[in-house]
XYZ file of C-alpha atoms in Angstrom:
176
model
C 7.948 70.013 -4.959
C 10.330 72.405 -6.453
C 13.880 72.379 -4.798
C 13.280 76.407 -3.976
C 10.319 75.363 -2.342
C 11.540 72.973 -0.003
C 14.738 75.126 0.561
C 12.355 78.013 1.872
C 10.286 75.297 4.089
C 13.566 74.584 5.990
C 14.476 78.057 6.018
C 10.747 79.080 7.739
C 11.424 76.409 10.586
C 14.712 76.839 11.341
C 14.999 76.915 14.961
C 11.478 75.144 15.691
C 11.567 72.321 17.981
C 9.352 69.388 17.630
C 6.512 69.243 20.070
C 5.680 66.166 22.279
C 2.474 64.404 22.444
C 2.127 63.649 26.208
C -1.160 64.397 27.092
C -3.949 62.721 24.665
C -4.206 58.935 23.529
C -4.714 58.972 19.833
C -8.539 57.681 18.371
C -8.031 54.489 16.710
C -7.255 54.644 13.155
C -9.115 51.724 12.136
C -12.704 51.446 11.107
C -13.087 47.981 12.961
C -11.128 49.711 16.321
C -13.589 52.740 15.846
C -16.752 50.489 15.894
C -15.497 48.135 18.656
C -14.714 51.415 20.768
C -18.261 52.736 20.404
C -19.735 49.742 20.580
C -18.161 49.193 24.195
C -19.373 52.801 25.066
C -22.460 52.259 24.189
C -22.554 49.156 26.372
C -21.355 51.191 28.954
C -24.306 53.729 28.305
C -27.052 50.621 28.205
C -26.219 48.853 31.617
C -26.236 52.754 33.712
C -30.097 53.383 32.098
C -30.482 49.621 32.978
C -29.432 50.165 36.096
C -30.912 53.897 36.942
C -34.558 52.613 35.697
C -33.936 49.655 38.356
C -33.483 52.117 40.951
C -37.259 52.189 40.967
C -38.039 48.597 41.480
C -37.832 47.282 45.100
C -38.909 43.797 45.810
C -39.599 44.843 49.508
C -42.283 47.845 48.794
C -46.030 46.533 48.964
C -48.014 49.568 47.692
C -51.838 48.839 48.157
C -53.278 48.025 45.149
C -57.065 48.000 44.160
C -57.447 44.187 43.726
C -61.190 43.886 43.723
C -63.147 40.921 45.447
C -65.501 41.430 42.774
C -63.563 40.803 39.719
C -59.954 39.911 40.877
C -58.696 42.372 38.149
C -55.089 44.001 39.511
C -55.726 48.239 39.005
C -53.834 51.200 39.687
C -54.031 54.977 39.737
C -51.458 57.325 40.299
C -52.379 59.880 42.955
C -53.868 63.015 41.274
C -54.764 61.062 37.733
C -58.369 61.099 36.413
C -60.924 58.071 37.347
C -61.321 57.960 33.708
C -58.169 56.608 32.715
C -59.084 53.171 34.397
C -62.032 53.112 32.804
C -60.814 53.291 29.438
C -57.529 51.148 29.876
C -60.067 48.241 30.980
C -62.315 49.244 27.889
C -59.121 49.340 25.939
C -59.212 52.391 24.462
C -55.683 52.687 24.351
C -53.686 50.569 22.170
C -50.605 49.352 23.213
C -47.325 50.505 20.757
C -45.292 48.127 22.509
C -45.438 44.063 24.001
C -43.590 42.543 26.367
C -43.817 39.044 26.885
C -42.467 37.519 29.848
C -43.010 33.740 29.691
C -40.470 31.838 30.980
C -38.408 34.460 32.716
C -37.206 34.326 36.579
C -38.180 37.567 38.407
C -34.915 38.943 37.861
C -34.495 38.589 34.311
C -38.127 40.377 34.175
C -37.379 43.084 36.507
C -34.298 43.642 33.678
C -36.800 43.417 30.674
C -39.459 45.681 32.239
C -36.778 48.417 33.340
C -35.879 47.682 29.076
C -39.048 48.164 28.287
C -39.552 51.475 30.116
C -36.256 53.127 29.120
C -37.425 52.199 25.347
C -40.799 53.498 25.757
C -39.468 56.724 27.264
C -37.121 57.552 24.234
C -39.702 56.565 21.952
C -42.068 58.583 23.811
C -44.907 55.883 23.506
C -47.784 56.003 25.575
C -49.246 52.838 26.470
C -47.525 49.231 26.626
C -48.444 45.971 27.380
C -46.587 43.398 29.579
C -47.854 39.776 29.324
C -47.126 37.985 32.437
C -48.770 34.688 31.680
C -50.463 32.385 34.000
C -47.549 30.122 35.547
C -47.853 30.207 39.515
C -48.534 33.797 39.310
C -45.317 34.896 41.028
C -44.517 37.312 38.084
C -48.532 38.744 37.731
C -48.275 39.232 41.546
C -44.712 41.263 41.346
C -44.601 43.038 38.082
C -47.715 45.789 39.534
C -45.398 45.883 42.829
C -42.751 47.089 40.626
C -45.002 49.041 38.114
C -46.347 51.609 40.759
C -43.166 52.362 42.063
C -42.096 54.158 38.224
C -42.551 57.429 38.219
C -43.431 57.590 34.373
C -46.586 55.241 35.119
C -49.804 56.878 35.400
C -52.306 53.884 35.445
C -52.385 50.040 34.835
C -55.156 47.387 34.747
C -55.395 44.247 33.686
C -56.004 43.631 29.930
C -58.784 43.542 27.698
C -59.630 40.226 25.946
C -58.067 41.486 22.905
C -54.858 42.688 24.416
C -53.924 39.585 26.600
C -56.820 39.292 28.745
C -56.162 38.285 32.547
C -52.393 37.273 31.297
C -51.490 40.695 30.162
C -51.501 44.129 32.415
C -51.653 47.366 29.948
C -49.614 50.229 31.261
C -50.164 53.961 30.755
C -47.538 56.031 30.802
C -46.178 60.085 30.720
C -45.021 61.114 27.480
């Protein structure tokens, strides 16, 4: 800069006085500090969804289920839904977009993955999903429509076609 230049800079602020920053934490300047800070938020973001979707689930509600003598098949309708929609989940006329396999998971770590799986299907507004439950001693097959019913985002669920995880797998039908 050009010495007249600089002399008419001091000239303009003569008399200024420098303001203090009192009120507003600086962003981190760093890339890494920038990533680790929304990386924690988004954390933060993750566990409340977590934790609103298992607002839903209570291990204490026993809604009555249509658990035929006939075929043993687990089935539900939401109040207000068409007959149909059974009907074609057990034909398996929808196919699931996404799986969930639950082998090998205690009942809370599965109420955690279901509540997941929900919270993914919403934002990807899928349809229909699939939750494989296994065989095991049937504590998780005997749960997981408990906790199902109680989602206001399912419509139906029924126990799965052959070709979708047969009497190990429950297909789920939800709002988009």
């Amino acid at each position: 800069m050009k010495t007249d230049d600089i002399a008419l800079f001091h000239e303009a602020v003569k008399g200024a006085k420098p303001l203090t920053q009192d009120t507003h934490a600086p962003e981190p300047t760093s890339g890494l500090q920038k990533k680790t800070l929304q990386a924690k938020r988004q954390t933060v973001r993750d566990v409340r969804e977590t934790e609103d979707a298992l607002f839903f689930f209570s291990d204490e509600y026993e809604p009555l289920l249509d658990e035929s003598a006939v075929d043993g098949k687990v089935r539900y309708l939401r109040a207000g839904e068409d007959s149909h929609l059974l009907k074609r989940l057990r034909r398996g006329d929808y196919e699931p977009e996404l799986f969930l396999d639950l082998h090998g998971l205690t009942r809370k770590m599965a109420k955690l993955e279901i509540a997941s799986l929900l919270l993914a299907a919403e934002r990807e507004h899928i349809r229909c999903i699939s939750i494989m439950t296994g065989y095991g001693t049937f504590t998780l097959k005997r749960q997981i429509p408990r906790w199902l019913v109680q989602h206001p985002r399912v419509r139906a669920l029924h126990q799965a076609p052959r070709e979708w995880g047969g009497n190990a797998a429950i297909l789920v039908l939800l709002d988009t």
